[in-house]
Amino acid sequence: KTDQNPTKNILPGIDLLAGPGGLGEGFNALKAEDRSPFEVRLSIEKDPQAWQTLRLRALYRQFGPREDLTDYLRFASTNRKNINEEWDKLKVKHPDKVDFVEKKTREPFELGDREKEKKLFKWINASIPKDKNCRWVLVGGPPCQAYSLAGRSRMKGHSEFNKDRRHVLYKEYLRILHRFQPPVFVMENVPGILTSK
């Protein structure tokens, strides 16, 4: 039996190595009894273009089904040179929506940067329930290009292959998993991770 308070039954989520947000989008889109049981509250991604997509999708979800999307569409079609100026205009017109999106997407961030790691841990702590008995979910998709079967065949013989940092990013996911001990986690990946050396 579910509680009558819908926010109480929402499982907050953290999305690591989020890319443009496909895995988190899937979690947010799941519907049960006309609502989503999940809400990704923090997405971490280092690539600036993928991060922009994360921010755009998070903004879209802040507009309800009957809300006017004119301001969102104006921002979505903005020329890259004017994107910061248009974001500032959105902050003035929709401060609560933009504030939520900024907390959810923060800034492009690379896992494994030990000097900045405290910042990441602070973001995660702010996004998960304070009560250790509360449920939340950690999701993530470590990049598989370095060890998927297709990726390895494409990069075979490439002089930089063994130095590719993507080989070890799954370990960064595991470090965060170990530190925060979420009750539920999903790590999306490919069979090649089991045979990669």
GROMACS .gro file of C-alpha atoms in nm:
model
  197
    1LYS     CA    1   0.000   0.000   0.000
    2THR     CA    2   0.138   0.342  -0.087
    3ASP     CA    3   0.130   0.648   0.132
    4GLN     CA    4  -0.113   0.921   0.029
    5ASN     CA    5   0.166   1.181   0.030
    6PRO     CA    6   0.315   1.147  -0.321
    7THR     CA    7   0.647   1.315  -0.238
    8LYS     CA    8   0.711   1.068   0.043
    9ASN     CA    9   0.713   0.778  -0.204
   10ILE     CA   10   0.957   0.935  -0.450
   11LEU     CA   11   1.298   0.769  -0.462
   12PRO     CA   12   1.567   1.034  -0.510
   13GLY     CA   13   1.848   0.941  -0.743
   14ILE     CA   14   2.205   1.040  -0.829
   15ASP     CA   15   2.320   0.986  -1.189
   16LEU     CA   16   2.699   0.950  -1.228
   17LEU     CA   17   2.881   0.960  -1.561
   18ALA     CA   18   2.546   1.077  -1.692
   19GLY     CA   19   2.637   1.163  -2.050
   20PRO     CA   20   2.343   1.352  -2.201
   21GLY     CA   21   2.115   1.184  -1.946
   22GLY     CA   22   1.959   0.880  -2.111
   23LEU     CA   23   1.964   0.656  -1.805
   24GLY     CA   24   1.834   0.929  -1.575
   25GLU     CA   25   1.571   1.021  -1.834
   26GLY     CA   26   1.448   0.662  -1.829
   27PHE     CA   27   1.420   0.666  -1.450
   28ASN     CA   28   1.237   1.000  -1.453
   29ALA     CA   29   0.999   0.884  -1.728
   30LEU     CA   30   0.885   0.567  -1.549
   31LYS     CA   31   0.524   0.603  -1.438
   32ALA     CA   32   0.339   0.414  -1.168
   33GLU     CA   33  -0.011   0.523  -1.069
   34ASP     CA   34   0.022   0.836  -1.291
   35ARG     CA   35   0.342   0.958  -1.131
   36SER     CA   36   0.709   0.878  -1.139
   37PRO     CA   37   0.845   0.691  -0.837
   38PHE     CA   38   1.195   0.828  -0.917
   39GLU     CA   39   1.344   1.173  -0.929
   40VAL     CA   40   1.706   1.217  -1.034
   41ARG     CA   41   1.823   1.502  -0.811
   42LEU     CA   42   2.185   1.524  -0.922
   43SER     CA   43   2.349   1.441  -1.255
   44ILE     CA   44   2.728   1.442  -1.290
   45GLU     CA   45   2.889   1.471  -1.633
   46LYS     CA   46   3.222   1.616  -1.751
   47ASP     CA   47   3.154   1.678  -2.121
   48PRO     CA   48   3.022   2.036  -2.162
   49GLN     CA   49   2.791   1.951  -2.453
   50ALA     CA   50   2.642   1.648  -2.280
   51TRP     CA   51   2.607   1.863  -1.966
   52GLN     CA   52   2.416   2.129  -2.165
   53THR     CA   53   2.175   1.856  -2.277
   54LEU     CA   54   2.131   1.742  -1.916
   55ARG     CA   55   2.049   2.099  -1.816
   56LEU     CA   56   1.805   2.146  -2.103
   57ARG     CA   57   1.615   1.823  -2.022
   58ALA     CA   58   1.605   1.908  -1.650
   59LEU     CA   59   1.461   2.248  -1.738
   60TYR     CA   60   1.197   2.092  -1.964
   61ARG     CA   61   1.078   1.866  -1.682
   62GLN     CA   62   1.025   2.171  -1.461
   63PHE     CA   63   0.743   2.290  -1.687
   64GLY     CA   64   0.410   2.121  -1.620
   65PRO     CA   65   0.195   1.968  -1.896
   66ARG     CA   66  -0.030   2.274  -1.913
   67GLU     CA   67   0.235   2.543  -1.874
   68ASP     CA   68   0.335   2.780  -2.151
   69LEU     CA   69   0.664   2.656  -2.301
   70THR     CA   70   0.751   2.978  -2.485
   71ASP     CA   71   1.042   3.067  -2.254
   72TYR     CA   72   1.176   2.711  -2.259
   73LEU     CA   73   1.159   2.694  -2.639
   74ARG     CA   74   1.332   3.032  -2.671
   75PHE     CA   75   1.616   2.904  -2.453
   76ALA     CA   76   1.631   2.567  -2.635
   77SER     CA   77   1.674   2.742  -2.969
   78THR     CA   78   1.930   2.996  -2.847
   79ASN     CA   79   2.252   3.045  -3.038
   80ARG     CA   80   2.545   2.910  -2.833
   81LYS     CA   81   2.705   3.255  -2.814
   82ASN     CA   82   2.400   3.392  -2.630
   83ILE     CA   83   2.325   3.093  -2.409
   84ASN     CA   84   2.448   3.247  -2.080
   85GLU     CA   85   2.254   3.567  -2.145
   86GLU     CA   86   1.935   3.369  -2.215
   87TRP     CA   87   1.992   3.156  -1.904
   88ASP     CA   88   2.011   3.475  -1.695
   89LYS     CA   89   1.678   3.589  -1.845
   90LEU     CA   90   1.523   3.256  -1.748
   91LYS     CA   91   1.653   3.305  -1.392
   92VAL     CA   92   1.458   3.629  -1.369
   93LYS     CA   93   1.135   3.488  -1.516
   94HIS     CA   94   1.145   3.139  -1.358
   95PRO     CA   95   1.373   3.159  -1.051
   96ASP     CA   96   1.243   2.843  -0.879
   97LYS     CA   97   1.273   2.629  -1.191
   98VAL     CA   98   1.623   2.753  -1.274
   99ASP     CA   99   1.739   2.716  -0.913
  100PHE     CA  100   1.626   2.352  -0.911
  101VAL     CA  101   1.798   2.284  -1.243
  102GLU     CA  102   2.124   2.446  -1.127
  103LYS     CA  103   2.126   2.230  -0.813
  104LYS     CA  104   2.052   1.920  -1.019
  105THR     CA  105   2.309   1.972  -1.294
  106ARG     CA  106   2.567   2.187  -1.108
  107GLU     CA  107   2.860   2.222  -1.355
  108PRO     CA  108   3.062   1.992  -1.581
  109PHE     CA  109   3.261   1.771  -1.343
  110GLU     CA  110   3.515   1.494  -1.404
  111LEU     CA  111   3.510   1.199  -1.164
  112GLY     CA  112   3.850   1.106  -1.027
  113ASP     CA  113   3.970   1.462  -0.969
  114ARG     CA  114   4.089   1.417  -0.608
  115GLU     CA  115   4.141   1.792  -0.557
  116LYS     CA  116   3.775   1.866  -0.633
  117GLU     CA  117   3.626   1.552  -0.483
  118LYS     CA  118   3.502   1.725  -0.166
  119LYS     CA  119   3.280   1.942  -0.381
  120LEU     CA  120   3.126   1.631  -0.540
  121PHE     CA  121   3.069   1.467  -0.201
  122LYS     CA  122   2.899   1.785  -0.077
  123TRP     CA  123   2.665   1.783  -0.381
  124ILE     CA  124   2.577   1.417  -0.325
  125ASN     CA  125   2.512   1.470   0.047
  126ALA     CA  126   2.282   1.763  -0.035
  127SER     CA  127   2.085   1.547  -0.281
  128ILE     CA  128   2.020   1.233  -0.078
  129PRO     CA  129   1.799   1.185   0.231
  130LYS     CA  130   1.963   1.265   0.564
  131ASP     CA  131   1.798   0.966   0.731
  132LYS     CA  132   2.025   0.664   0.672
  133ASN     CA  133   1.716   0.439   0.662
  134CYS     CA  134   1.567   0.631   0.369
  135ARG     CA  135   1.579   0.479   0.025
  136TRP     CA  136   1.757   0.632  -0.273
  137VAL     CA  137   1.919   0.504  -0.589
  138LEU     CA  138   2.259   0.553  -0.752
  139VAL     CA  139   2.264   0.506  -1.128
  140GLY     CA  140   2.542   0.545  -1.378
  141GLY     CA  141   2.691   0.431  -1.703
  142PRO     CA  142   3.071   0.428  -1.701
  143PRO     CA  143   3.184   0.493  -2.060
  144CYS     CA  144   3.233   0.164  -2.235
  145GLN     CA  145   3.424   0.272  -2.547
  146ALA     CA  146   3.754   0.161  -2.394
  147TYR     CA  147   3.646  -0.193  -2.312
  148SER     CA  148   3.336  -0.282  -2.509
  149LEU     CA  149   3.406  -0.547  -2.771
  150ALA     CA  150   3.333  -0.300  -3.052
  151GLY     CA  151   3.541  -0.026  -2.891
  152ARG     CA  152   3.841  -0.254  -2.840
  153SER     CA  153   3.831  -0.373  -3.199
  154ARG     CA  154   3.824  -0.012  -3.324
  155MET     CA  155   4.111   0.099  -3.099
  156LYS     CA  156   4.329  -0.211  -3.139
  157GLY     CA  157   4.687  -0.108  -3.214
  158HIS     CA  158   4.622   0.258  -3.129
  159SER     CA  159   4.924   0.390  -2.939
  160GLU     CA  160   4.715   0.573  -2.674
  161PHE     CA  161   4.471   0.287  -2.609
  162ASN     CA  162   4.627   0.175  -2.279
  163LYS     CA  163   4.635   0.534  -2.148
  164ASP     CA  164   4.263   0.592  -2.216
  165ARG     CA  165   4.115   0.713  -1.886
  166ARG     CA  166   3.781   0.558  -1.972
  167HIS     CA  167   3.933   0.217  -1.883
  168VAL     CA  168   3.916   0.300  -1.514
  169LEU     CA  169   3.614   0.527  -1.476
  170TYR     CA  170   3.406   0.233  -1.356
  171LYS     CA  171   3.634   0.236  -1.048
  172GLU     CA  172   3.524   0.593  -0.974
  173TYR     CA  173   3.164   0.473  -0.978
  174LEU     CA  174   3.259   0.193  -0.737
  175ARG     CA  175   3.442   0.438  -0.505
  176ILE     CA  176   3.126   0.649  -0.472
  177LEU     CA  177   2.916   0.336  -0.429
  178HIS     CA  178   3.146   0.226  -0.146
  179ARG     CA  179   3.151   0.569   0.022
  180PHE     CA  180   2.776   0.641   0.015
  181GLN     CA  181   2.635   0.286   0.037
  182PRO     CA  182   2.307   0.348  -0.148
  183PRO     CA  183   2.041   0.084  -0.079
  184VAL     CA  184   1.988   0.045  -0.456
  185PHE     CA  185   2.225   0.097  -0.747
  186VAL     CA  186   2.222   0.036  -1.120
  187MET     CA  187   2.542   0.032  -1.324
  188GLU     CA  188   2.471   0.021  -1.694
  189ASN     CA  189   2.743  -0.135  -1.901
  190VAL     CA  190   2.850  -0.391  -2.159
  191PRO     CA  191   2.975  -0.752  -2.148
  192GLY     CA  192   3.325  -0.643  -2.253
  193ILE     CA  193   3.396  -0.510  -1.902
  194LEU     CA  194   3.428  -0.871  -1.781
  195THR     CA  195   3.697  -0.965  -2.034
  196SER     CA  196   3.886  -0.636  -2.052
  197LYS     CA  197   4.243  -0.626  -1.924
   0.00000   0.00000   0.00000
